[in-house]
CSV table of C-alpha atoms and ligand atoms in Angstrom, one decimal:
chain,number,residue,atom,x,y,z
A,211,MET,CA,110.0,242.9,191.0
A,212,ASP,CA,107.4,241.3,193.3
A,213,CYS,CA,107.5,243.7,196.2
A,214,ILE,CA,104.4,244.5,198.1
A,215,PHE,CA,105.6,247.9,199.3
A,216,CYS,CA,106.6,248.9,195.7
A,217,LYS,CA,103.0,247.9,194.7
A,218,ILE,CA,101.7,250.1,197.5
A,219,ALA,CA,103.9,253.0,196.4
A,220,ASN,CA,102.7,252.6,192.8
A,221,LYS,CA,99.0,252.4,194.1
A,222,GLU,CA,98.7,248.9,192.5
A,223,ILE,CA,97.4,247.7,195.8
A,224,PRO,CA,95.4,249.9,198.2
A,225,SER,CA,96.6,251.2,201.5
A,226,ASP,CA,95.6,253.9,204.0
A,227,ILE,CA,98.1,256.6,202.9
A,228,VAL,CA,98.8,259.3,205.5
A,229,TYR,CA,101.7,261.2,203.7
A,230,GLU,CA,103.1,261.4,200.3
A,231,ASN,CA,105.6,263.4,198.2
A,232,GLU,CA,107.8,262.7,195.2
A,233,LYS,CA,110.2,260.5,197.1
A,234,VAL,CA,108.5,259.2,200.2
A,235,ILE,CA,105.1,257.6,201.0
A,236,ALA,CA,103.7,256.5,204.4
A,237,PHE,CA,100.7,254.3,205.2
A,238,ARG,CA,99.0,252.6,208.1
A,239,ASP,CA,100.3,249.2,209.0
A,240,ILE,CA,97.8,246.5,208.1
A,241,ASN,CA,98.4,244.7,211.4
A,242,PRO,CA,98.9,247.6,213.9
A,243,VAL,CA,100.6,246.8,217.2
A,244,ALA,CA,100.0,250.3,218.7
A,245,PRO,CA,97.1,252.8,218.3
A,246,VAL,CA,99.3,254.7,215.8
A,247,HIS,CA,101.4,252.3,213.6
A,248,ILE,CA,102.6,253.9,210.4
A,249,LEU,CA,105.2,252.7,207.9
A,250,VAL,CA,107.3,255.2,206.1
A,251,ILE,CA,109.1,254.1,203.0
A,252,PRO,CA,111.2,255.6,200.1
A,253,LYS,CA,109.3,255.1,196.9
A,254,GLU,CA,112.4,253.7,195.2
A,255,HIS,CA,113.1,250.2,196.2
A,256,THR,CA,116.0,249.2,198.4
A,257,GLU,CA,116.0,246.2,200.7
A,258,SER,CA,117.0,247.5,204.0
A,259,VAL,CA,119.5,249.8,205.9
A,260,GLN,CA,122.1,247.3,204.8
A,261,THR,CA,121.6,247.9,201.1
A,262,LEU,CA,121.6,251.8,201.3
A,263,ASP,CA,123.8,253.3,198.6
A,264,ASP,CA,124.7,256.9,198.3
A,265,LYS,CA,121.5,257.7,196.4
A,266,HIS,CA,119.3,256.1,198.9
A,267,LEU,CA,121.2,257.6,201.8
A,268,SER,CA,120.4,261.1,200.4
A,269,LEU,CA,116.7,260.2,201.0
A,270,LEU,CA,117.1,259.8,204.8
A,271,PRO,CA,116.5,263.5,205.5
A,272,ASP,CA,113.2,263.3,203.5
A,273,ILE,CA,112.2,260.2,205.5
A,274,PHE,CA,112.9,261.8,208.9
A,275,LYS,CA,111.1,265.0,207.8
A,276,ALA,CA,108.1,262.9,206.9
A,277,ILE,CA,108.3,261.1,210.3
A,278,LYS,CA,108.3,264.4,212.1
A,279,GLU,CA,105.4,265.8,210.1
A,280,ILE,CA,103.3,262.6,210.5
A,281,ALA,CA,103.9,262.6,214.2
A,282,GLU,CA,102.5,266.1,214.4
A,283,LYS,CA,99.5,265.2,212.2
A,284,GLU,CA,98.7,262.1,214.3
A,285,ASN,CA,99.0,264.2,217.5
A,286,ILE,CA,101.8,262.1,218.9
A,287,SER,CA,104.6,264.6,218.6
A,288,GLU,CA,104.3,265.6,222.3
A,289,SER,CA,103.2,262.3,223.9
A,290,GLY,CA,106.1,260.6,222.0
A,291,TYR,CA,106.6,257.6,219.8
A,292,ARG,CA,109.2,255.1,218.6
A,293,VAL,CA,110.8,254.7,215.2
A,294,ILE,CA,112.1,251.3,214.3
A,295,THR,CA,113.6,249.7,211.2
A,296,ASN,CA,114.2,246.0,211.0
A,297,SER,CA,117.1,244.6,208.9
A,298,GLY,CA,117.5,241.0,207.9
A,299,LYS,CA,116.5,237.8,209.5
A,300,HIS,CA,117.7,238.4,213.0
A,301,GLY,CA,116.2,241.9,212.9
A,302,GLY,CA,112.8,240.3,212.2
A,303,GLN,CA,112.4,241.9,208.8
A,304,GLU,CA,109.5,240.4,206.9
A,305,VAL,CA,109.0,242.9,204.0
A,306,PHE,CA,112.3,243.5,202.1
A,307,HIS,CA,111.7,247.1,201.1
A,308,LEU,CA,113.3,249.6,203.5
A,309,HIS,CA,110.7,250.9,205.9
A,310,PHE,CA,110.5,252.8,209.2
A,311,HIS,CA,107.8,251.9,211.7
A,312,ILE,CA,106.3,254.8,213.7
A,313,LEU,CA,104.7,253.5,216.9
A,314,GLY,CA,102.7,255.6,219.3
A,315,GLY,CA,99.4,256.7,220.6
A,316,GLU,CA,99.9,255.0,224.0
A,317,ASN,CA,102.9,254.4,226.3
A,318,ILE,CA,104.6,251.5,224.5
A,319,GLY,CA,107.1,251.1,227.3
A,320,LYS,CA,110.8,250.3,227.2
A,321,LEU,CA,112.4,248.7,224.1
A,322,ARG,CA,112.4,245.0,224.5
A,323,CYS,CA,114.2,242.6,222.1
A,324,LYS,CA,111.8,239.6,222.6
B,179,5GP,P1,108.9,244.2,209.1
B,179,5GP,O1,108.7,243.0,210.0
B,179,5GP,O2,109.4,243.8,207.8
B,179,5GP,O3,109.7,245.2,209.8
B,179,5GP,O4,107.5,244.9,209.0
B,179,5GP,C1,106.6,244.7,207.9
B,179,5GP,C2,105.3,245.3,208.3
B,179,5GP,O5,104.5,245.4,207.2
B,179,5GP,C3,104.5,244.5,209.3
B,179,5GP,O6,104.2,245.2,210.5
B,179,5GP,C4,103.2,244.1,208.5
B,179,5GP,O7,102.0,244.2,209.3
B,179,5GP,C5,103.2,245.2,207.5
B,179,5GP,N1,102.5,244.8,206.2
B,179,5GP,C6,102.8,243.7,205.5
B,179,5GP,N2,102.0,243.6,204.4
B,179,5GP,C7,101.3,244.8,204.4
B,179,5GP,C8,100.4,245.3,203.5
B,179,5GP,O8,100.0,244.7,202.4
B,179,5GP,N3,99.8,246.5,203.7
B,179,5GP,C9,100.2,247.2,204.9
B,179,5GP,N4,99.6,248.4,205.1
B,179,5GP,N5,101.1,246.7,205.8
B,179,5GP,C10,101.6,245.5,205.5
B,180,ZN,ZN1,110.0,247.4,196.9
């Protein structure tokens, strides 16, 4: 499968990894839109929220545990941050491997759609 995030998870292409365990890996976004912009993914491929099956759903606690730990490590747990996952065309998804953006490090304001 030609998936850039699978390649990152398999270390076939380099990335700035900030967290890793058996099931989850997180790395800095190549094109950050905030001082802290990290992507958290399950190592196992699934496209988006919309393709989550029971096995993938069981990974969500691991993903949110990672998010919480990363926020602490990046010193944004108290100042705050936003977690976003885009799904499909209208959601603006560009990489079709489920991922959660962590955005913080400055006041990123209210959520806007456009
Ligand atoms: P999406 O729009 O699918 O929610 O977000 C995809 C994100 O992946 C974008 O923010 C983009 O900058 C990031 N991205 C795309 N290719 C790479 C890559 O090769 N390495 C890293 N670290 N981030 C990437
Ligand atoms: Zn993938």
